[in-house]
mmCIF file of N, CA, C and O in Angstrom:
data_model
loop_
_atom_site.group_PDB
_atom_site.id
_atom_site.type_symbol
_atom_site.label_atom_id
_atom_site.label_comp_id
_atom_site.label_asym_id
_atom_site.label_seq_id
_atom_site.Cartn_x
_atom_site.Cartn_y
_atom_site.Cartn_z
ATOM 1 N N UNK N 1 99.185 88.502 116.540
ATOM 2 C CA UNK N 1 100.092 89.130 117.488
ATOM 3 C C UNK N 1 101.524 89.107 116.966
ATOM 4 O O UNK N 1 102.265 90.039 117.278
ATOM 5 N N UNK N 2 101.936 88.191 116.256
ATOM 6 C CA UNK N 2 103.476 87.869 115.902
ATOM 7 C C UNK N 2 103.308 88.919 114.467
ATOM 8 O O UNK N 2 104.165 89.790 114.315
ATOM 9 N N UNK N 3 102.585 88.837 113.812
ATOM 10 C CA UNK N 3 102.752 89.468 112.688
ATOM 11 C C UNK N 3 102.366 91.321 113.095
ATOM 12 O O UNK N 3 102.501 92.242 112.290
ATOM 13 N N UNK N 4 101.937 91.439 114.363
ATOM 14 C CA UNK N 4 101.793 92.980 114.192
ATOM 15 C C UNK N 4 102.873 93.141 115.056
ATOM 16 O O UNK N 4 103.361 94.233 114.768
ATOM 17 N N UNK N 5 103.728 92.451 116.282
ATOM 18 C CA UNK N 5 104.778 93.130 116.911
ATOM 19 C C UNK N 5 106.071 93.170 115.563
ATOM 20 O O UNK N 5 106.857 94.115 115.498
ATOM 21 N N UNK N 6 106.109 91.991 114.556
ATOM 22 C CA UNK N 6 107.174 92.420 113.078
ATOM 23 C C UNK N 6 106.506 93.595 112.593
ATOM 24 O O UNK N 6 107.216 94.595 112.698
ATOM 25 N N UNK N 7 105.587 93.763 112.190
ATOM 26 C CA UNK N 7 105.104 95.364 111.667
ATOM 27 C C UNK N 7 105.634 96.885 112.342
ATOM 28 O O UNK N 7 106.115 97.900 111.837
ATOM 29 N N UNK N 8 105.285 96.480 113.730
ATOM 30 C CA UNK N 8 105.550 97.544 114.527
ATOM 31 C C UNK N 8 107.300 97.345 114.825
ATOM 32 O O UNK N 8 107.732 98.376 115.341
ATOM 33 N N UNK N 9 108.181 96.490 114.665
ATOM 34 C CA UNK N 9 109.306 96.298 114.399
ATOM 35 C C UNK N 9 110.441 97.305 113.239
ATOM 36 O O UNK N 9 111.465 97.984 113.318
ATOM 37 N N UNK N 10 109.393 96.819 112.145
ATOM 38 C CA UNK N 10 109.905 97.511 110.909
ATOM 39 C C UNK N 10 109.897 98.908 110.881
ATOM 40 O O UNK N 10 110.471 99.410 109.914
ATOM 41 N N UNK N 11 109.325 99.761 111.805
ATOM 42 C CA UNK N 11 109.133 101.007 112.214
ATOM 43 C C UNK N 11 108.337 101.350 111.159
ATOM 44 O O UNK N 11 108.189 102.548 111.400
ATOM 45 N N UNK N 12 107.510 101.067 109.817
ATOM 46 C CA UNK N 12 107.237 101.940 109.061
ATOM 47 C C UNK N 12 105.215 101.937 109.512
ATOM 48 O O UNK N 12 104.505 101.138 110.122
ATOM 49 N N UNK N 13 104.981 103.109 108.900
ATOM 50 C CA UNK N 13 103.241 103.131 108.731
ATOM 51 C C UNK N 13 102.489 102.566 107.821
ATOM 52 O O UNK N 13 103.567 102.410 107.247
ATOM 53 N N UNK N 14 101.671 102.076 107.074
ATOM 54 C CA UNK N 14 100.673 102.085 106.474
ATOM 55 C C UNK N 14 99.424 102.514 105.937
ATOM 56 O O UNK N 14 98.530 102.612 106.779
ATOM 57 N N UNK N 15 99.039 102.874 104.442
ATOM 58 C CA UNK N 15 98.307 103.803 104.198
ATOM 59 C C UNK N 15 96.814 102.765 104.858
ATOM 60 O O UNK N 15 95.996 103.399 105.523
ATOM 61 N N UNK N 16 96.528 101.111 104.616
ATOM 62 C CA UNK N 16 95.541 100.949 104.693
ATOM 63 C C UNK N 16 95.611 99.433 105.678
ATOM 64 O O UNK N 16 96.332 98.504 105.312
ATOM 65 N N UNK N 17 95.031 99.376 106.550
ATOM 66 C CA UNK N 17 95.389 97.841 107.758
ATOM 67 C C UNK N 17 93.594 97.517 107.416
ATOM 68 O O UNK N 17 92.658 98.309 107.295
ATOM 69 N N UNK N 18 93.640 96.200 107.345
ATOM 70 C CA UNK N 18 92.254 95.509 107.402
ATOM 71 C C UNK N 18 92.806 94.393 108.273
ATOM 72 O O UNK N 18 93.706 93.573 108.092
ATOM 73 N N UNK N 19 91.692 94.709 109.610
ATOM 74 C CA UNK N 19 91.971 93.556 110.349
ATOM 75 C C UNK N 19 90.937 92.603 110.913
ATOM 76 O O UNK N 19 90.211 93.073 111.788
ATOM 77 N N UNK N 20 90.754 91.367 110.564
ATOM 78 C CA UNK N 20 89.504 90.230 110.527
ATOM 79 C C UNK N 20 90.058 89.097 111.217
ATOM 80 O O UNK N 20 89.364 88.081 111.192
ATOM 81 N N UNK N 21 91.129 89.049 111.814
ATOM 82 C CA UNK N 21 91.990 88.222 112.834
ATOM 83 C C UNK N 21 91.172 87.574 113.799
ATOM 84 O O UNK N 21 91.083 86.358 113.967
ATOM 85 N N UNK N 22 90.207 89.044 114.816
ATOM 86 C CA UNK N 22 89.854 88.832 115.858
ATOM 87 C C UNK N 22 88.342 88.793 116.433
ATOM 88 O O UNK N 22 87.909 88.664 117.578
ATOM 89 N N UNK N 23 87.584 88.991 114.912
ATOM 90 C CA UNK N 23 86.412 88.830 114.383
ATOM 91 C C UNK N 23 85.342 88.179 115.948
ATOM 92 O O UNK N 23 84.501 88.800 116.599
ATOM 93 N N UNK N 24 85.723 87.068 116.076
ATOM 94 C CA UNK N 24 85.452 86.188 117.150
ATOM 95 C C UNK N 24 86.421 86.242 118.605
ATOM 96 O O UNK N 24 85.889 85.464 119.397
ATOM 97 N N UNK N 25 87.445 86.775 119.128
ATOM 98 C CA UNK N 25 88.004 86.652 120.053
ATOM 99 C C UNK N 25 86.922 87.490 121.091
ATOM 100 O O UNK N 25 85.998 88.261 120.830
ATOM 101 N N UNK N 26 87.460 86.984 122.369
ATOM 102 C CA UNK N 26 87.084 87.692 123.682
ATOM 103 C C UNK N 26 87.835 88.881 123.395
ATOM 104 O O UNK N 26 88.900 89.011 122.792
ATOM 105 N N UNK N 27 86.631 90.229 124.264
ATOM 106 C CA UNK N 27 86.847 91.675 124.339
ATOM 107 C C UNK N 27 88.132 92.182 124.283
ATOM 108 O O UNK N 27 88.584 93.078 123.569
ATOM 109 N N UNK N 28 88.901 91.191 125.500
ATOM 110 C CA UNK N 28 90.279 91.756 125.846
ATOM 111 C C UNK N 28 91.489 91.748 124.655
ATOM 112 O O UNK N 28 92.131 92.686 124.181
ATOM 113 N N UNK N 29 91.518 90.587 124.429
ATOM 114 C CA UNK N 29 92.409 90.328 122.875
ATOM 115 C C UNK N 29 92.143 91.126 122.040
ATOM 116 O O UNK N 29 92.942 91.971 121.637
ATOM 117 N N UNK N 30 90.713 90.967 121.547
ATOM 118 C CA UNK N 30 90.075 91.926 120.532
ATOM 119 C C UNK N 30 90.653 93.430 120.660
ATOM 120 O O UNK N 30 91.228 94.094 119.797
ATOM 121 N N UNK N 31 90.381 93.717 121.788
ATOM 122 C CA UNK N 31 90.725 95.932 122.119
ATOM 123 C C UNK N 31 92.496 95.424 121.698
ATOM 124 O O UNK N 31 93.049 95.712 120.636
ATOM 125 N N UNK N 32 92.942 94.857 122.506
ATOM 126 C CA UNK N 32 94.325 94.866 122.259
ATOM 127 C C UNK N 32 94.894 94.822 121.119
ATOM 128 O O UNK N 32 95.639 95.727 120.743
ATOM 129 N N UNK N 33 94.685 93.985 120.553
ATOM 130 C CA UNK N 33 95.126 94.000 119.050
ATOM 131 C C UNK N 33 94.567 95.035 117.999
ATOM 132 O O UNK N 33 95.333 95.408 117.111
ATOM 133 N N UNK N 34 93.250 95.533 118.046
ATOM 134 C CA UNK N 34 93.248 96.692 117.351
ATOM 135 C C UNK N 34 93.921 97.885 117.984
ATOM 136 O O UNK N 34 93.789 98.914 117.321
ATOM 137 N N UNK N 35 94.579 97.998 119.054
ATOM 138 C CA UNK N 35 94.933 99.280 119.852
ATOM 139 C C UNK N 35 96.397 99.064 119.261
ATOM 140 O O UNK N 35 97.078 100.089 119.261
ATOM 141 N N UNK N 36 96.925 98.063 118.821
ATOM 142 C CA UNK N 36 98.543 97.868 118.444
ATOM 143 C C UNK N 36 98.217 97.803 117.239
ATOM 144 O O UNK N 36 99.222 97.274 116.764
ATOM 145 N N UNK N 37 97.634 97.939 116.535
ATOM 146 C CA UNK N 37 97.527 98.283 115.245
ATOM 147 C C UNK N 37 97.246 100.234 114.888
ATOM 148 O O UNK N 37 97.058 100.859 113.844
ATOM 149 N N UNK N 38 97.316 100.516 115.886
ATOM 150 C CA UNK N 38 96.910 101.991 115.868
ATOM 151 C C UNK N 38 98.001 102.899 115.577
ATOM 152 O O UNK N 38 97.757 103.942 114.970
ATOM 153 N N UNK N 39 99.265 102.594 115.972
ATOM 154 C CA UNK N 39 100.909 103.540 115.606
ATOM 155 C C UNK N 39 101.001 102.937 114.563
ATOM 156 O O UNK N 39 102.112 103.333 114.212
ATOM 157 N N UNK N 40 100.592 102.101 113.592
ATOM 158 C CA UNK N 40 100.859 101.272 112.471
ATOM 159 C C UNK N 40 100.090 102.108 110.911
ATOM 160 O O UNK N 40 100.154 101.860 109.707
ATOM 161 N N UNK N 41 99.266 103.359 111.897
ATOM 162 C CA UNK N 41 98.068 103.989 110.539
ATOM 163 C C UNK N 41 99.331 105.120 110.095
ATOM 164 O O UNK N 41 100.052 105.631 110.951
ATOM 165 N N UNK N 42 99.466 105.420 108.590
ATOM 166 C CA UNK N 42 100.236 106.672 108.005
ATOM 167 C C UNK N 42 99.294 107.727 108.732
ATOM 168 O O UNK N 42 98.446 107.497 109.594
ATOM 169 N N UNK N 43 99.620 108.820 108.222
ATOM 170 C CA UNK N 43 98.922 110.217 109.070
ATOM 171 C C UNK N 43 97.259 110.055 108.070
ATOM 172 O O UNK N 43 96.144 109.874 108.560
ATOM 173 N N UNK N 44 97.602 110.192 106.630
ATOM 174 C CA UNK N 44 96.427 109.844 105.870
ATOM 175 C C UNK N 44 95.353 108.732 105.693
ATOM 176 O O UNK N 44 94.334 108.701 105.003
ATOM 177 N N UNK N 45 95.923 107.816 106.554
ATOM 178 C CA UNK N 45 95.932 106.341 106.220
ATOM 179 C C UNK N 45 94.524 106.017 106.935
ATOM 180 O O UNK N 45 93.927 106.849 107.618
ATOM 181 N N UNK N 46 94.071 104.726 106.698
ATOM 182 C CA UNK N 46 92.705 104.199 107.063
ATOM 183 C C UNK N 46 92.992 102.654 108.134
ATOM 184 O O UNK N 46 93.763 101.747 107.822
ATOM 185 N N UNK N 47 92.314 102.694 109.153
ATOM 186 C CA UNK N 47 92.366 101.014 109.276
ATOM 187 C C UNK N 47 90.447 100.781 109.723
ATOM 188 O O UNK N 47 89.555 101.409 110.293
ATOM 189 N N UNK N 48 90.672 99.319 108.937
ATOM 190 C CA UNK N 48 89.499 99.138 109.254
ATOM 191 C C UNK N 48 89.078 97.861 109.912
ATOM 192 O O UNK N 48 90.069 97.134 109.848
ATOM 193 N N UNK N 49 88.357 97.386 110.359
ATOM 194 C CA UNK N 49 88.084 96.527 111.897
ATOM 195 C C UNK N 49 86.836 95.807 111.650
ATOM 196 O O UNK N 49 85.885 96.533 111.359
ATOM 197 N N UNK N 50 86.620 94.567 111.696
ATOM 198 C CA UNK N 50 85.968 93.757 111.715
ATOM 199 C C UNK N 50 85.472 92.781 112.464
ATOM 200 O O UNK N 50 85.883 91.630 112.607
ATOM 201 N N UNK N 51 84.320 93.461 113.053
ATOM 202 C CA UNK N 51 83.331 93.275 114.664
ATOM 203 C C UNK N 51 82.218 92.564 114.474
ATOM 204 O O UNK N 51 81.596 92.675 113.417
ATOM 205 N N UNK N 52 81.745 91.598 115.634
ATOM 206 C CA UNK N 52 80.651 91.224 115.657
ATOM 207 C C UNK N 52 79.670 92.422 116.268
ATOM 208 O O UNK N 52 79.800 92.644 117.472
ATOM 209 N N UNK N 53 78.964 92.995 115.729
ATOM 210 C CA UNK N 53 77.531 93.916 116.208
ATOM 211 C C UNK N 53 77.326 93.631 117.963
ATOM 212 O O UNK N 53 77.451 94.426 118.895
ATOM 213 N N UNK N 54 76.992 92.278 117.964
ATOM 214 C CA UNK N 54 76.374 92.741 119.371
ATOM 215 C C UNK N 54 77.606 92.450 120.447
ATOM 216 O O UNK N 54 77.707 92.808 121.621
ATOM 217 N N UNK N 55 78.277 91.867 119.827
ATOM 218 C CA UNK N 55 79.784 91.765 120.841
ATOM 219 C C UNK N 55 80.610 92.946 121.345
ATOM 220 O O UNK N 55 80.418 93.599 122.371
ATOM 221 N N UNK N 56 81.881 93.145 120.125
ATOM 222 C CA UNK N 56 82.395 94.527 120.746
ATOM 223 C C UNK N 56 82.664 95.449 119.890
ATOM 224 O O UNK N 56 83.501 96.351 119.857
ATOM 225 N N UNK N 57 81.446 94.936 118.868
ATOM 226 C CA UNK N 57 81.683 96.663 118.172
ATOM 227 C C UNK N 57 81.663 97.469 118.706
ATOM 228 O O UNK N 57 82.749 97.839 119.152
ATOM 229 N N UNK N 58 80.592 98.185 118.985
ATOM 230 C CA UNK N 58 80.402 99.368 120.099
ATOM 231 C C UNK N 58 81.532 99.419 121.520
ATOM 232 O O UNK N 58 81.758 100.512 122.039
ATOM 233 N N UNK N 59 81.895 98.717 121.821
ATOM 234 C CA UNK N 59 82.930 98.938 122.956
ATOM 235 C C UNK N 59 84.349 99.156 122.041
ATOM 236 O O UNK N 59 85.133 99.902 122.628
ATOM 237 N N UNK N 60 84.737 98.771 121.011
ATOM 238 C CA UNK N 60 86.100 98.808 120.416
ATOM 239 C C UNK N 60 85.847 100.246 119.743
ATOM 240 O O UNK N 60 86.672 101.156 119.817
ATOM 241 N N UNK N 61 84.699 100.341 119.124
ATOM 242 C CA UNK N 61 84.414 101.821 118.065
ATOM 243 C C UNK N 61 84.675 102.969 119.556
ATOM 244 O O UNK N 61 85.520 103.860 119.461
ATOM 245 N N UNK N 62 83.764 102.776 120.996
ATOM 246 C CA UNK N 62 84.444 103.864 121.872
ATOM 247 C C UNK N 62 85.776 103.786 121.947
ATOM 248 O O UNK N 62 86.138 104.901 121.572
ATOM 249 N N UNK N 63 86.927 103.031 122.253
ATOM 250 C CA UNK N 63 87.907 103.191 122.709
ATOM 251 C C UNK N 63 88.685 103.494 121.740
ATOM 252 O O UNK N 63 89.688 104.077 122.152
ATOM 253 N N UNK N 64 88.658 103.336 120.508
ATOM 254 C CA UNK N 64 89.530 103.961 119.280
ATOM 255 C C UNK N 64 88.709 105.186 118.829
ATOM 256 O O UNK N 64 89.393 105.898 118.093
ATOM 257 N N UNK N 65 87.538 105.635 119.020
ATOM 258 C CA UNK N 65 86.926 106.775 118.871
ATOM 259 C C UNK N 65 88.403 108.037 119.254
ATOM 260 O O UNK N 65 88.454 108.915 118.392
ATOM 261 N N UNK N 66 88.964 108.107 119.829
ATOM 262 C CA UNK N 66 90.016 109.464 120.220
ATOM 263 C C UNK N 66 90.985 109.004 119.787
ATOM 264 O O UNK N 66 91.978 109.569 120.245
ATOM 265 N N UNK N 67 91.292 107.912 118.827
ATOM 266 C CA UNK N 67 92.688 107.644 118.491
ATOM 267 C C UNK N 67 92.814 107.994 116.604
ATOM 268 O O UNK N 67 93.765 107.925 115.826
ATOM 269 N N UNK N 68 91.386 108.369 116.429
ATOM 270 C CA UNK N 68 91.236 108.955 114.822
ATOM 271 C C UNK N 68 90.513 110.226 114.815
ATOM 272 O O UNK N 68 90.137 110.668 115.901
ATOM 273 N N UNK N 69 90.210 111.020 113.501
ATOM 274 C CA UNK N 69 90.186 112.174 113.466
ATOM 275 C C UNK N 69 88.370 111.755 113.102
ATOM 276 O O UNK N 69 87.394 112.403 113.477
ATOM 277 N N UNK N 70 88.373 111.040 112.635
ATOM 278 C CA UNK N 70 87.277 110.331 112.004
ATOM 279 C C UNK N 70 86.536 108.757 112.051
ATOM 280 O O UNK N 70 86.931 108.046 111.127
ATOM 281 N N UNK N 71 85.924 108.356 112.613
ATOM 282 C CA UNK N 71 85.287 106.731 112.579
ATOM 283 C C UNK N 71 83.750 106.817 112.835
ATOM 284 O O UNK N 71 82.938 107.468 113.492
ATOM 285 N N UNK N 72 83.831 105.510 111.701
ATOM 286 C CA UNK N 72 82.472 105.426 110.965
ATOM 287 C C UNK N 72 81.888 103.685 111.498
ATOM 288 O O UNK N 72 82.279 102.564 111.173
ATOM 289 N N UNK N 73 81.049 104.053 112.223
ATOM 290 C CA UNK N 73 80.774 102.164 112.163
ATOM 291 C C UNK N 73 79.376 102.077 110.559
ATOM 292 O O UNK N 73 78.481 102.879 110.290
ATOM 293 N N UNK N 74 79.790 100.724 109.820
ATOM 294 C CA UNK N 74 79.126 100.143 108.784
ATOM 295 C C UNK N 74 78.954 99.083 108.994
ATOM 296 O O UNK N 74 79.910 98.332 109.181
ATOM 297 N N UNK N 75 77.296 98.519 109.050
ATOM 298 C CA UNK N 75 76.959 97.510 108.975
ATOM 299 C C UNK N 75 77.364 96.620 107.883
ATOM 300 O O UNK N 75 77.818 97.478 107.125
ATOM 301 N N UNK N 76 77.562 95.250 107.116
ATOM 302 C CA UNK N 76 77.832 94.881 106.148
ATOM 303 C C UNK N 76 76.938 94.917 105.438
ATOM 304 O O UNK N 76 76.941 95.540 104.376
ATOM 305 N N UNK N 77 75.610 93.988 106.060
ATOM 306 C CA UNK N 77 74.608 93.848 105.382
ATOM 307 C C UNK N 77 73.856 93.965 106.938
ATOM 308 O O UNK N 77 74.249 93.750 108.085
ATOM 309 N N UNK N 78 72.583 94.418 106.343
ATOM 310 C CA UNK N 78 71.336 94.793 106.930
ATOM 311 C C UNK N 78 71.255 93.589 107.736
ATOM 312 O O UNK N 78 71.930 93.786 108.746
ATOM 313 N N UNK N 79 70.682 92.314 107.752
ATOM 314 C CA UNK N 79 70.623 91.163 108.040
ATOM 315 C C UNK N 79 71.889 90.588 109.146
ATOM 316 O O UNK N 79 71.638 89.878 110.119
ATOM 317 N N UNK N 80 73.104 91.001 108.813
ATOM 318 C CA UNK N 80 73.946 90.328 109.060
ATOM 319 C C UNK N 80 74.682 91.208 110.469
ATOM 320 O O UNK N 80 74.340 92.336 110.822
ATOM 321 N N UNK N 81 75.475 90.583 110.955
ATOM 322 C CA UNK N 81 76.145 90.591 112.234
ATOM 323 C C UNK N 81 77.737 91.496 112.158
ATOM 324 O O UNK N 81 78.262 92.187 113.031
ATOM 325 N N UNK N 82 78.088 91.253 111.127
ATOM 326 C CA UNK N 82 79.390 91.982 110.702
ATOM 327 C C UNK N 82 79.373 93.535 110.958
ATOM 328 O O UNK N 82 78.513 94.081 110.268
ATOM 329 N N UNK N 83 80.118 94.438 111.797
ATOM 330 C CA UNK N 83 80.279 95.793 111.925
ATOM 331 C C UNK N 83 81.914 96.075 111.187
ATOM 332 O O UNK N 83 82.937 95.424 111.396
ATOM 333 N N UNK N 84 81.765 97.022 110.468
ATOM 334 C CA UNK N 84 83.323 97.300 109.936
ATOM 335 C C UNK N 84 83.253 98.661 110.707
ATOM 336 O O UNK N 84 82.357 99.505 110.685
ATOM 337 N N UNK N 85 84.342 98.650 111.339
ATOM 338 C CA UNK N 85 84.732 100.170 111.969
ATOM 339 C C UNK N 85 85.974 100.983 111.208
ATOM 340 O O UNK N 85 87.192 100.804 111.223
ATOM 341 N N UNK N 86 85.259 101.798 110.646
ATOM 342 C CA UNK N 86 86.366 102.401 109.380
ATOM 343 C C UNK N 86 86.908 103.931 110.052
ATOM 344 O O UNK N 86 86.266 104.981 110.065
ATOM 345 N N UNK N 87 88.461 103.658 110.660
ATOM 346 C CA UNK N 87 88.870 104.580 111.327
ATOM 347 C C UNK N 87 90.183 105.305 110.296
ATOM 348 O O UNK N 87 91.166 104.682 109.897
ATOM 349 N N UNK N 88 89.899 106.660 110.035
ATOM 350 C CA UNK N 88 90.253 107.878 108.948
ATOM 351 C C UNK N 88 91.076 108.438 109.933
ATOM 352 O O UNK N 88 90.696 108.600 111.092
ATOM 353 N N UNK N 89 92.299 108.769 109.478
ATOM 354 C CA UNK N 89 93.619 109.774 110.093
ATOM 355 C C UNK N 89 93.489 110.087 111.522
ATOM 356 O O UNK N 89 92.777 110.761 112.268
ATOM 357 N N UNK N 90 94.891 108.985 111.586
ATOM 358 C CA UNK N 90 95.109 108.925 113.172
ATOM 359 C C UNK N 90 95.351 110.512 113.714
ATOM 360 O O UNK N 90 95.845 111.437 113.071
ATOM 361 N N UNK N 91 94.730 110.531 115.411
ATOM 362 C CA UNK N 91 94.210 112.007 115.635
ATOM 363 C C UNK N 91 96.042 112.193 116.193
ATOM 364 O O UNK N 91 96.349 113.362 116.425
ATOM 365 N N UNK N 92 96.967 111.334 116.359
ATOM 366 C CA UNK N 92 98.693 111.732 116.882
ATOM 367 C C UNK N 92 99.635 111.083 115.514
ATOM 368 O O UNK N 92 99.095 110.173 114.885
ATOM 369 N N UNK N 93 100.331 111.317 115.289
ATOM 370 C CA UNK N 93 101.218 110.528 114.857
ATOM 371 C C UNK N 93 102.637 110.499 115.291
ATOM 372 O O UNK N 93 103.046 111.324 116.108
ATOM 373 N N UNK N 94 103.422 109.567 114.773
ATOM 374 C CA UNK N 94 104.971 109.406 115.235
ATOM 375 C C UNK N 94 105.107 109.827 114.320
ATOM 376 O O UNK N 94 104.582 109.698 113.214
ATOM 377 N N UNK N 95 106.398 110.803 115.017
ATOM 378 C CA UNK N 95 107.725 111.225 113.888
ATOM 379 C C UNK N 95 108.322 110.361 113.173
ATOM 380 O O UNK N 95 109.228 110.707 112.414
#
């Protein structure tokens, strides 16, 4: 949280955000902090998100679903619990 309200401080974008912060947090923290990481994507830019499968992947992949032009959920491994939600050019950007 301290390091993305300085990000969003500095006013600038980023071509690429990987975020594994919240891996384990409850739903609410979790949406929040990837949703403030969202004015933080360049227009080209990628962020990608790192979910537990049966937790809130699927609930975080809907709610950033309309905030990219493009998102992909990827399992890590077959076996494993890890969802990466790889979200491609934010669908607004800031001037």
């Amino acid at each position: 949280e301290v390091v993305v309200a300085w990000l969003t401080a500095t006013g600038r974008r980023f071509d690429y955000i990987m975020e594994d912060a919240a891996y384990a947090a409850e739903r609410a923290p979790s949406q929040a902090l990837a949703q403030a990481l969202v004015p933080l994507v360049a227009p080209g830019g990628v962020l990608v998100v790192n979910r537990h499968r049966r937790s809130d992947a699927g609930h975080l992949a809907a709610l950033l679903r309309g905030s990219f032009r493009r998102l992909r959920l990827r399992r890590v491994r077959r076996e494993g619990e890890n969802m990466l939600l790889c979200c491609a050019g934010p669908a607004q950007t800031r001037p």
